[in-house]
Amino acid sequence: VHLGDIVRAVCVEQLPKAAAKGLMVSQQFAETEAVVYADAAKLKQALTNVFAYVIDFNPAGAKMSIQLSTLSDEAIIQIDSDSMDIKPEAAAQIFQPFFRASEGGVVTTGLSLTVAKEIIELHFGRLVFETNGHGGGAFTVRLLLMDETGEQEILPPVLMGVNPD
């Protein structure tokens, strides 16, 4: 699938929610096409979960940015915020099932990021969150790119028959 199409679709769906909250959102997409092997619907669900989480945990007037880039054999999606309301001690737990950060009065099931991380990992990708030390942070998704023949650049260990443990 063309990852840019999926990211743009998520932005189209989520930007009205961000605008209603008064968030300022910038978007930047790689000029080269990022093609990944993925279930488009599941990947869109994962990215929607992450995007919605960032919107929910930002105060009105905050700045967010969405970037899609490529580096070597990876597509990189970064959803960044200058003032996401997540304490550093909570940041270490946000991917745990049923963990609910209570900052900002946001009520969640505690599953959206757990589901997003699982979906991305099932696509041989990674999802991480890092605080920036100034009250904000960024979610970064990394997925393997496919080459022009339709093959993944580097096969994940499981596909090569190697047990990663």
XYZ file of C-alpha atoms in Angstrom:
165
model
C 0.000 0.000 0.000
C 1.014 3.599 -0.458
C 1.612 4.822 3.075
C 1.114 8.462 2.105
C -2.457 7.701 1.050
C -3.210 6.121 4.425
C -1.628 8.952 6.418
C -3.485 11.557 4.350
C -6.795 9.707 4.886
C -6.221 9.661 8.652
C -5.424 13.384 8.572
C -8.598 14.160 6.606
C -10.675 12.263 9.174
C -8.943 13.618 12.283
C -8.176 17.245 11.340
C -11.746 18.452 12.003
C -11.465 17.098 15.560
C -8.110 18.878 15.975
C -9.512 22.114 14.549
C -12.548 21.955 16.842
C -10.148 21.752 19.767
C -8.148 24.719 18.450
C -4.984 22.767 17.639
C -2.594 24.068 14.999
C -1.557 21.157 12.786
C 1.185 21.091 10.176
C 1.773 18.277 7.711
C 4.867 17.290 5.785
C 5.054 14.314 3.448
C 8.081 12.740 1.777
C 8.506 13.471 -1.887
C 9.409 9.846 -2.591
C 6.537 7.379 -2.418
C 6.592 5.204 0.693
C 5.264 1.766 -0.244
C 4.860 -0.789 2.539
C 3.413 -4.280 2.750
C 0.375 -3.862 5.000
C -3.296 -4.430 5.603
C -4.460 -0.899 4.749
C -7.533 -0.977 7.007
C -5.622 -2.236 10.049
C -2.750 0.181 9.533
C -5.230 3.042 9.170
C -6.876 1.946 12.446
C -3.514 1.990 14.236
C -2.579 5.435 12.919
C -6.041 6.778 13.738
C -5.663 5.559 17.325
C -2.319 7.328 17.694
C -3.507 10.535 16.010
C -6.665 10.665 18.172
C -4.593 10.086 21.303
C -2.358 13.050 20.481
C -5.386 15.260 19.859
C -7.013 14.179 23.120
C -3.908 14.856 25.208
C -3.138 18.308 23.822
C -4.568 21.496 25.270
C -6.396 23.986 23.052
C -3.990 26.069 20.977
C -1.209 23.480 21.002
C 0.905 22.772 17.942
C 1.126 19.330 16.364
C 2.995 18.141 13.329
C 2.585 15.057 11.189
C 5.556 13.981 9.106
C 6.022 11.100 6.712
C 9.565 10.493 5.557
C 11.791 7.686 4.385
C 15.251 6.779 5.583
C 17.212 3.894 4.163
C 14.779 0.927 4.196
C 12.150 2.449 6.484
C 9.121 4.672 6.244
C 8.863 6.928 9.278
C 5.688 8.579 10.503
C 6.092 11.051 13.313
C 3.227 12.703 15.166
C 4.768 15.399 17.327
C 3.344 17.871 19.813
C 4.826 20.790 21.668
C 2.621 20.397 24.720
C 1.116 16.927 25.005
C -0.184 16.584 28.549
C 1.518 13.319 29.505
C 3.794 13.138 32.531
C 7.162 11.356 32.035
C 6.217 8.631 34.535
C 3.010 7.959 32.595
C 4.845 7.975 29.249
C 6.636 4.757 30.174
C 3.287 2.988 30.599
C 1.067 4.335 27.818
C 1.318 1.169 25.703
C 0.238 -1.097 28.589
C -3.287 -2.534 28.310
C -5.875 -0.625 30.332
C -3.400 2.045 31.424
C -5.155 5.395 31.459
C -3.261 8.628 31.738
C -5.588 10.967 33.585
C -4.001 14.278 32.608
C -6.250 16.870 31.030
C -9.438 15.196 32.149
C -9.331 12.790 29.205
C -11.144 9.519 29.814
C -10.014 6.570 27.713
C -10.390 2.803 27.740
C -6.643 2.433 27.971
C -6.544 0.218 24.885
C -6.116 2.492 21.853
C -2.318 2.689 22.000
C -2.006 -0.970 22.981
C -4.002 -1.940 19.888
C -2.045 0.486 17.696
C 1.305 -0.892 18.871
C 0.188 -4.488 18.320
C -1.054 -3.772 14.788
C 2.157 -1.965 13.871
C 4.311 -4.754 15.314
C 2.287 -7.335 13.365
C 3.379 -5.369 10.279
C 7.020 -5.825 11.425
C 7.136 -2.188 12.480
C 7.790 -0.270 15.651
C 5.810 2.332 17.583
C 7.553 4.384 20.259
C 6.777 7.481 22.302
C 9.430 9.886 23.512
C 8.916 12.974 25.618
C 10.849 16.040 24.576
C 11.449 17.258 28.135
C 9.455 20.456 27.545
C 5.937 19.142 28.101
C 5.566 17.643 24.651
C 6.509 14.473 22.891
C 6.360 12.465 19.716
C 5.012 9.129 18.573
C 7.174 7.538 15.901
C 6.060 4.682 13.653
C 8.671 2.839 11.593
C 7.705 0.376 8.856
C 9.809 -1.510 6.324
C 9.700 -0.105 2.800
C 9.174 -2.284 -0.239
C 11.511 -1.954 -3.183
C 10.459 -1.349 -6.778
C 9.961 -5.092 -7.395
C 7.326 -5.306 -4.659
C 9.584 -7.052 -2.160
C 10.475 -5.801 1.282
C 13.918 -4.223 1.350
C 15.032 -6.483 4.194
C 12.971 -9.453 5.312
C 12.041 -9.463 8.994
C 13.691 -12.304 10.970
C 10.440 -14.271 11.249
C 9.994 -14.283 7.461
C 13.575 -15.443 6.972
C 12.913 -18.446 9.212
C 15.090 -17.063 11.991
C 13.701 -16.934 15.489
C 14.418 -13.394 16.811
C 14.771 -14.694 20.380
